[in-house]
Amino acid sequence: MIYSFEVFPPKPTTPVEDVTGCFEALSALKPDFISVTYGAGGGVNGGKLTCELAARLKNEFGIKPVAHLPCISYTKDEIREVLTMFRQYGITDILALRGDKSPDRPEKNDFRYASELINFLRQNGDFEIFAACYPEVHPEARSAAEDIRHLREKVDAGAGHLISQLFFDNESFYSFREKCEIAGINVPIEAGIMPVVNAAQIQRMVSLCGASLPRKFTAMMQRFGHSPEAMRDAGIAYAVDQIVDLAANGVDGIHLYTMNNPTVARRITEAVSGILGR
Ligand code: FAD
């Protein structure tokens, strides 16, 4: 079973050294890879931070990095520049994304969908390509069936590994996985798990990604949301419970959205170490 983490770079004004301790602690948990997000509005230079952190993961901590790359706000020439930078930093694995639409960021029209970026990556290098998927359907998709069809296009274009959007209801993941199988999508699908350890975080996340909240989850939020300590314990237990159930149902992998919190990642990893076989 694949086990991986996601981290994000600090704000450009914060020194990279500030997250070194976090990366070191996460690396000690021996994930198969750590993916580093890329701010959609970061410009070509915004990717430099992603590169620097990815390279440090590889060179200092011996962890395979996967660099995220959103494309809608970039021209082909700009993406070529980013790829040159990735190569200079020794990055070989890319999570190819469209990026969220925002009125603050003009779209450049060279890439409308992630599948177009994946095609471009295939023609412009020898990268291992990852792509995103949505167990509860991407919010802009016209239907679940169309979303799956477009997901298949990403796999056909060359994505060899899928990472899911976060979800709190495993049943939605199982039904999505079945639809993928019917559609002939047969690459590994990692389940995205977000440990929710504070109430403010969940409100923002859910409004962004539209994850449905099972009764068990909302009861937890209502009961413990006011207490940071209780919420942290409950959020960790919920994530562990999700992972145990997913593993029991043969999931290909778990991708933990760590929110750069190594303590939470460590507690979860330790709780499921026997299940993960590490
Ligand atoms: P796509 O696969 O292009 O899909 C977007 C929408 O277009 C879907 O509704 C799809 O059904 C539809 N579609 C696809 N192809 C077609 C077509 N040919 N015709 C019509 N419709 C089509 N964003 C960032 O900016 N930076 C990050 O680092 C980042 N990391 C992420 C990591 C993960 C694991 C996930 C799940 C998301 C991440 N995102 C990130 C957010 C992501 O950019 C958004 O969810 C974005 O809205 C969609 O990206 P996508 O690559 O899935 O898009």
GROMACS .gro file of C-alpha atoms and ligand atoms in nm:
model
  331
    1MET     CA    1   0.000   0.000   0.000
    2ILE     CA    2   0.137   0.341  -0.099
    3TYR     CA    3   0.166   0.592   0.185
    4SER     CA    4   0.242   0.955   0.104
    5PHE     CA    5   0.218   1.306   0.245
    6GLU     CA    6   0.136   1.649   0.110
    7VAL     CA    7   0.302   1.969   0.230
    8PHE     CA    8   0.286   2.330   0.122
    9PRO     CA    9   0.565   2.588   0.094
   10PRO     CA   10   0.573   2.870   0.348
   11LYS     CA   11   0.471   3.220   0.237
   12PRO     CA   12   0.738   3.372   0.006
   13THR     CA   13   0.831   3.613   0.285
   14THR     CA   14   0.905   3.326   0.527
   15PRO     CA   15   1.251   3.168   0.507
   16VAL     CA   16   1.252   2.812   0.372
   17GLU     CA   17   1.451   2.712   0.684
   18ASP     CA   18   1.134   2.763   0.886
   19VAL     CA   19   0.980   2.447   0.744
   20THR     CA   20   1.297   2.238   0.754
   21GLY     CA   21   1.213   2.093   1.096
   22CYS     CA   22   0.868   1.997   0.975
   23PHE     CA   23   1.009   1.827   0.664
   24GLU     CA   24   1.270   1.643   0.866
   25ALA     CA   25   1.004   1.510   1.106
   26LEU     CA   26   0.774   1.405   0.821
   27SER     CA   27   1.060   1.236   0.635
   28ALA     CA   28   1.141   1.033   0.946
   29LEU     CA   29   0.797   0.870   0.908
   30LYS     CA   30   0.925   0.720   0.581
   31PRO     CA   31   0.643   0.797   0.339
   32ASP     CA   32   0.685   0.665  -0.017
   33PHE     CA   33   0.685   1.025  -0.138
   34ILE     CA   34   0.600   1.376  -0.026
   35SER     CA   35   0.417   1.605  -0.266
   36VAL     CA   36   0.474   1.981  -0.250
   37THR     CA   37   0.191   2.214  -0.354
   38TYR     CA   38   0.234   2.503  -0.598
   39GLY     CA   39   0.036   2.823  -0.547
   40ALA     CA   40  -0.183   2.878  -0.852
   41GLY     CA   41  -0.115   3.250  -0.832
   42GLY     CA   42   0.258   3.215  -0.770
   43GLY     CA   43   0.377   3.289  -1.123
   44VAL     CA   44   0.672   3.109  -1.274
   45ASN     CA   45   0.892   3.220  -0.984
   46GLY     CA   46   0.629   3.096  -0.741
   47GLY     CA   47   0.732   2.750  -0.850
   48LYS     CA   48   1.086   2.814  -0.731
   49LEU     CA   49   0.983   2.760  -0.371
   50THR     CA   50   0.810   2.435  -0.463
   51CYS     CA   51   1.130   2.327  -0.641
   52GLU     CA   52   1.359   2.426  -0.357
   53LEU     CA   53   1.154   2.235  -0.103
   54ALA     CA   54   1.114   1.933  -0.328
   55ALA     CA   55   1.490   1.926  -0.389
   56ARG     CA   56   1.561   1.948  -0.016
   57LEU     CA   57   1.329   1.657   0.054
   58LYS     CA   58   1.526   1.454  -0.197
   59ASN     CA   59   1.880   1.566  -0.123
   60GLU     CA   60   1.872   1.617   0.253
   61PHE     CA   61   1.612   1.366   0.366
   62GLY     CA   62   1.620   1.099   0.093
   63ILE     CA   63   1.246   1.124   0.023
   64LYS     CA   64   1.103   1.114  -0.329
   65PRO     CA   65   0.938   1.452  -0.396
   66VAL     CA   66   0.641   1.509  -0.625
   67ALA     CA   67   0.603   1.871  -0.738
   68HIS     CA   68   0.250   2.000  -0.803
   69LEU     CA   69   0.205   2.205  -1.120
   70PRO     CA   70  -0.118   2.397  -1.197
   71CYS     CA   71  -0.140   2.517  -1.558
   72ILE     CA   72  -0.436   2.744  -1.641
   73SER     CA   73  -0.257   3.066  -1.558
   74TYR     CA   74   0.048   2.980  -1.768
   75THR     CA   75   0.143   2.993  -2.132
   76LYS     CA   76   0.327   2.702  -2.292
   77ASP     CA   77   0.651   2.902  -2.282
   78GLU     CA   78   0.606   2.966  -1.911
   79ILE     CA   79   0.544   2.598  -1.843
   80ARG     CA   80   0.859   2.518  -2.044
   81GLU     CA   81   1.049   2.755  -1.812
   82VAL     CA   82   0.906   2.581  -1.507
   83LEU     CA   83   1.003   2.240  -1.648
   84THR     CA   84   1.358   2.361  -1.708
   85MET     CA   85   1.368   2.471  -1.345
   86PHE     CA   86   1.227   2.132  -1.230
   87ARG     CA   87   1.504   1.956  -1.425
   88GLN     CA   88   1.770   2.182  -1.273
   89TYR     CA   89   1.647   2.084  -0.927
   90GLY     CA   90   1.640   1.714  -1.019
   91ILE     CA   91   1.261   1.683  -0.997
   92THR     CA   92   1.125   1.396  -1.201
   93ASP     CA   93   0.772   1.352  -1.060
   94ILE     CA   94   0.493   1.600  -1.128
   95LEU     CA   95   0.131   1.621  -1.012
   96ALA     CA   96  -0.024   1.779  -1.322
   97LEU     CA   97  -0.316   2.006  -1.237
   98ARG     CA   98  -0.541   2.256  -1.402
   99GLY     CA   99  -0.548   2.488  -1.099
  100ASP     CA  100  -0.851   2.660  -0.951
  101LYS     CA  101  -1.013   2.939  -1.149
  102SER     CA  102  -1.000   3.280  -0.987
  103PRO     CA  103  -1.096   3.629  -1.103
  104ASP     CA  104  -0.761   3.745  -0.958
  105ARG     CA  105  -0.566   3.526  -1.199
  106PRO     CA  106  -0.619   3.565  -1.571
  107GLU     CA  107  -0.631   3.241  -1.763
  108LYS     CA  108  -0.383   3.220  -2.045
  109ASN     CA  109  -0.583   2.978  -2.263
  110ASP     CA  110  -0.282   2.764  -2.362
  111PHE     CA  111  -0.400   2.498  -2.117
  112ARG     CA  112  -0.768   2.461  -2.037
  113TYR     CA  113  -0.757   2.122  -1.865
  114ALA     CA  114  -0.502   1.912  -1.679
  115SER     CA  115  -0.514   1.653  -1.961
  116GLU     CA  116  -0.364   1.915  -2.194
  117LEU     CA  117  -0.078   1.971  -1.950
  118ILE     CA  118  -0.024   1.595  -1.925
  119ASN     CA  119   0.002   1.571  -2.306
  120PHE     CA  120   0.246   1.861  -2.301
  121LEU     CA  121   0.457   1.697  -2.028
  122ARG     CA  122   0.473   1.375  -2.230
  123GLN     CA  123   0.603   1.570  -2.530
  124ASN     CA  124   0.850   1.776  -2.328
  125GLY     CA  125   1.037   1.535  -2.107
  126ASP     CA  126   1.042   1.209  -1.927
  127PHE     CA  127   0.847   1.292  -1.613
  128GLU     CA  128   0.647   1.054  -1.395
  129ILE     CA  129   0.300   1.207  -1.406
  130PHE     CA  130   0.041   1.210  -1.131
  131ALA     CA  131  -0.310   1.360  -1.156
  132ALA     CA  132  -0.595   1.459  -0.924
  133CYS     CA  133  -0.934   1.289  -0.896
  134TYR     CA  134  -1.257   1.365  -0.715
  135PRO     CA  135  -1.455   1.091  -0.534
  136GLU     CA  136  -1.742   1.338  -0.483
  137VAL     CA  137  -1.716   1.479  -0.839
  138HIS     CA  138  -1.526   1.796  -0.930
  139PRO     CA  139  -1.749   2.096  -0.849
  140GLU     CA  140  -1.748   2.223  -1.210
  141ALA     CA  141  -1.823   1.888  -1.374
  142ARG     CA  142  -2.157   1.860  -1.554
  143SER     CA  143  -2.209   1.508  -1.419
  144ALA     CA  144  -2.026   1.228  -1.240
  145ALA     CA  145  -2.011   1.033  -1.566
  146GLU     CA  146  -1.849   1.324  -1.750
  147ASP     CA  147  -1.600   1.376  -1.470
  148ILE     CA  148  -1.496   1.010  -1.492
  149ARG     CA  149  -1.467   1.037  -1.871
  150HIS     CA  150  -1.232   1.333  -1.832
  151LEU     CA  151  -1.037   1.146  -1.567
  152ARG     CA  152  -0.990   0.862  -1.814
  153GLU     CA  153  -0.854   1.120  -2.062
  154LYS     CA  154  -0.589   1.217  -1.807
  155VAL     CA  155  -0.487   0.855  -1.759
  156ASP     CA  156  -0.486   0.790  -2.134
  157ALA     CA  157  -0.269   1.100  -2.179
  158GLY     CA  158  -0.009   0.953  -1.941
  159ALA     CA  159  -0.103   0.999  -1.575
  160GLY     CA  160   0.016   0.682  -1.406
  161HIS     CA  161  -0.102   0.755  -1.055
  162LEU     CA  162  -0.408   0.935  -0.916
  163ILE     CA  163  -0.444   1.122  -0.587
  164SER     CA  164  -0.793   1.196  -0.462
  165GLN     CA  165  -0.945   1.510  -0.322
  166LEU     CA  166  -1.007   1.482   0.051
  167PHE     CA  167  -1.329   1.316   0.164
  168PHE     CA  168  -1.481   1.217   0.497
  169ASP     CA  169  -1.722   0.950   0.381
  170ASN     CA  170  -1.542   0.636   0.266
  171GLU     CA  171  -1.855   0.512   0.088
  172SER     CA  172  -1.816   0.795  -0.165
  173PHE     CA  173  -1.463   0.673  -0.236
  174TYR     CA  174  -1.573   0.311  -0.283
  175SER     CA  175  -1.845   0.405  -0.526
  176PHE     CA  176  -1.602   0.632  -0.718
  177ARG     CA  177  -1.344   0.352  -0.731
  178GLU     CA  178  -1.603   0.118  -0.879
  179LYS     CA  179  -1.692   0.375  -1.147
  180CYS     CA  180  -1.323   0.409  -1.231
  181GLU     CA  181  -1.293   0.034  -1.268
  182ILE     CA  182  -1.594   0.024  -1.500
  183ALA     CA  183  -1.440   0.309  -1.703
  184GLY     CA  184  -1.118   0.110  -1.743
  185ILE     CA  185  -0.909   0.338  -1.522
  186ASN     CA  186  -0.658   0.094  -1.384
  187VAL     CA  187  -0.378   0.303  -1.235
  188PRO     CA  188  -0.329   0.328  -0.856
  189ILE     CA  189  -0.576   0.563  -0.685
  190GLU     CA  190  -0.458   0.704  -0.356
  191ALA     CA  191  -0.724   0.819  -0.111
  192GLY     CA  192  -0.672   1.176   0.014
  193ILE     CA  193  -0.715   1.194   0.391
  194MET     CA  194  -0.727   1.524   0.574
  195PRO     CA  195  -0.702   1.502   0.953
  196VAL     CA  196  -0.926   1.782   1.078
  197VAL     CA  197  -0.774   1.913   1.394
  198ASN     CA  198  -0.939   2.250   1.424
  199ALA     CA  199  -1.285   2.381   1.351
  200ALA     CA  200  -1.177   2.685   1.144
  201GLN     CA  201  -0.982   2.461   0.906
  202ILE     CA  202  -1.283   2.249   0.817
  203GLN     CA  203  -1.512   2.539   0.734
  204ARG     CA  204  -1.258   2.670   0.484
  205MET     CA  205  -1.182   2.329   0.337
  206VAL     CA  206  -1.539   2.225   0.290
  207SER     CA  207  -1.637   2.550   0.123
  208LEU     CA  208  -1.342   2.504  -0.112
  209CYS     CA  209  -1.388   2.141  -0.207
  210GLY     CA  210  -1.751   2.066  -0.120
  211ALA     CA  211  -1.682   1.741   0.070
  212SER     CA  212  -1.995   1.592   0.224
  213LEU     CA  213  -1.992   1.554   0.599
  214PRO     CA  214  -2.129   1.232   0.751
  215ARG     CA  215  -2.336   1.259   1.067
  216LYS     CA  216  -2.053   1.104   1.268
  217PHE     CA  217  -1.825   1.384   1.149
  218THR     CA  218  -2.061   1.674   1.220
  219ALA     CA  219  -2.137   1.532   1.567
  220MET     CA  220  -1.762   1.527   1.634
  221MET     CA  221  -1.726   1.889   1.519
  222GLN     CA  222  -2.020   2.005   1.728
  223ARG     CA  223  -1.905   1.827   2.038
  224PHE     CA  224  -1.533   1.899   2.026
  225GLY     CA  225  -1.492   2.196   1.791
  226HIS     CA  226  -1.456   2.445   2.076
  227SER     CA  227  -1.169   2.260   2.243
  228PRO     CA  228  -0.838   2.248   2.054
  229GLU     CA  229  -0.713   1.947   2.252
  230ALA     CA  230  -1.034   1.746   2.214
  231MET     CA  231  -1.065   1.839   1.846
  232ARG     CA  232  -0.709   1.731   1.777
  233ASP     CA  233  -0.763   1.389   1.938
  234ALA     CA  234  -1.100   1.343   1.768
  235GLY     CA  235  -0.969   1.453   1.426
  236ILE     CA  236  -0.675   1.214   1.449
  237ALA     CA  237  -0.903   0.927   1.556
  238TYR     CA  238  -1.142   1.002   1.267
  239ALA     CA  239  -0.858   0.995   1.013
  240VAL     CA  240  -0.721   0.672   1.161
  241ASP     CA  241  -1.068   0.516   1.143
  242GLN     CA  242  -1.099   0.617   0.777
  243ILE     CA  243  -0.755   0.472   0.697
  244VAL     CA  244  -0.825   0.141   0.872
  245ASP     CA  245  -1.150   0.102   0.680
  246LEU     CA  246  -0.987   0.198   0.348
  247ALA     CA  247  -0.702  -0.046   0.405
  248ALA     CA  248  -0.947  -0.321   0.495
  249ASN     CA  249  -1.121  -0.251   0.165
  250GLY     CA  250  -0.803  -0.280  -0.037
  251VAL     CA  251  -0.722   0.085  -0.110
  252ASP     CA  252  -0.415   0.135  -0.332
  253GLY     CA  253  -0.273   0.405  -0.108
  254ILE     CA  254  -0.325   0.684   0.144
  255HIS     CA  255  -0.220   1.041   0.074
  256LEU     CA  256  -0.221   1.237   0.398
  257TYR     CA  257  -0.283   1.611   0.372
  258THR     CA  258  -0.046   1.696   0.657
  259MET     CA  259  -0.108   2.073   0.667
  260ASN     CA  260   0.263   2.085   0.760
  261ASN     CA  261   0.179   1.939   1.099
  262PRO     CA  262   0.429   1.661   1.173
  263THR     CA  263   0.287   1.583   1.517
  264VAL     CA  264  -0.051   1.493   1.374
  265ALA     CA  265   0.110   1.296   1.089
  266ARG     CA  266   0.325   1.106   1.338
  267ARG     CA  267   0.033   1.012   1.561
  268ILE     CA  268  -0.165   0.886   1.263
  269THR     CA  269   0.131   0.698   1.115
  270GLU     CA  270   0.209   0.531   1.447
  271ALA     CA  271  -0.154   0.430   1.493
  272VAL     CA  272  -0.163   0.248   1.158
  273SER     CA  273   0.201   0.137   1.126
  274GLY     CA  274   0.113  -0.233   1.143
  275ILE     CA  275  -0.154  -0.188   0.877
  276LEU     CA  276   0.085   0.003   0.653
  277GLY     CA  277   0.351  -0.263   0.713
  278ARG     CA  278   0.615  -0.012   0.818
  279FAD     P1  279  -0.909   1.891  -1.460
  279FAD     O1  280  -0.875   1.747  -1.459
  279FAD     O2  281  -0.869   1.969  -1.581
  279FAD     O3  282  -1.067   1.903  -1.439
  279FAD     C1  283  -1.127   2.027  -1.409
  279FAD     C2  284  -1.274   2.024  -1.451
  279FAD     O4  285  -1.283   2.024  -1.595
  279FAD     C3  286  -1.350   1.900  -1.406
  279FAD     O5  287  -1.481   1.940  -1.376
  279FAD     C4  288  -1.348   1.808  -1.528
  279FAD     O6  289  -1.458   1.720  -1.530
  279FAD     C5  290  -1.357   1.911  -1.640
  279FAD     N1  291  -1.293   1.869  -1.765
  279FAD     C6  292  -1.174   1.806  -1.780
  279FAD     N2  293  -1.146   1.786  -1.911
  279FAD     C7  294  -1.251   1.840  -1.981
  279FAD     C8  295  -1.282   1.854  -2.120
  279FAD     N3  296  -1.200   1.804  -2.214
  279FAD     N4  297  -1.400   1.915  -2.155
  279FAD     C9  298  -1.484   1.963  -2.060
  279FAD     N5  299  -1.460   1.953  -1.927
  279FAD    C10  300  -1.345   1.893  -1.888
  279FAD     N6  301  -0.436   2.357  -0.706
  279FAD    C11  302  -0.328   2.439  -0.711
  279FAD     O7  303  -0.339   2.551  -0.762
  279FAD     N7  304  -0.206   2.402  -0.661
  279FAD    C12  305  -0.186   2.280  -0.607
  279FAD     O8  306  -0.074   2.249  -0.562
  279FAD    C13  307  -0.297   2.188  -0.601
  279FAD     N8  308  -0.283   2.063  -0.552
  279FAD    C14  309  -0.388   1.974  -0.557
  279FAD    C15  310  -0.369   1.842  -0.514
  279FAD    C16  311  -0.474   1.750  -0.519
  279FAD    C17  312  -0.449   1.607  -0.476
  279FAD    C18  313  -0.604   1.792  -0.564
  279FAD    C19  314  -0.718   1.694  -0.564
  279FAD    C20  315  -0.623   1.923  -0.605
  279FAD    C21  316  -0.517   2.015  -0.604
  279FAD     N9  317  -0.532   2.147  -0.648
  279FAD    C22  318  -0.423   2.233  -0.652
  279FAD    C23  319  -0.665   2.197  -0.687
  279FAD    C24  320  -0.694   2.176  -0.836
  279FAD     O9  321  -0.612   2.262  -0.913
  279FAD    C25  322  -0.843   2.208  -0.857
  279FAD    O10  323  -0.922   2.111  -0.796
  279FAD    C26  324  -0.887   2.237  -0.998
  279FAD    O11  325  -1.018   2.299  -0.992
  279FAD    C27  326  -0.902   2.116  -1.089
  279FAD    O12  327  -0.780   2.065  -1.120
  279FAD     P2  328  -0.769   1.926  -1.204
  279FAD    O13  329  -0.625   1.911  -1.238
  279FAD    O14  330  -0.834   1.815  -1.135
  279FAD    O15  331  -0.852   1.969  -1.335
   0.00000   0.00000   0.00000
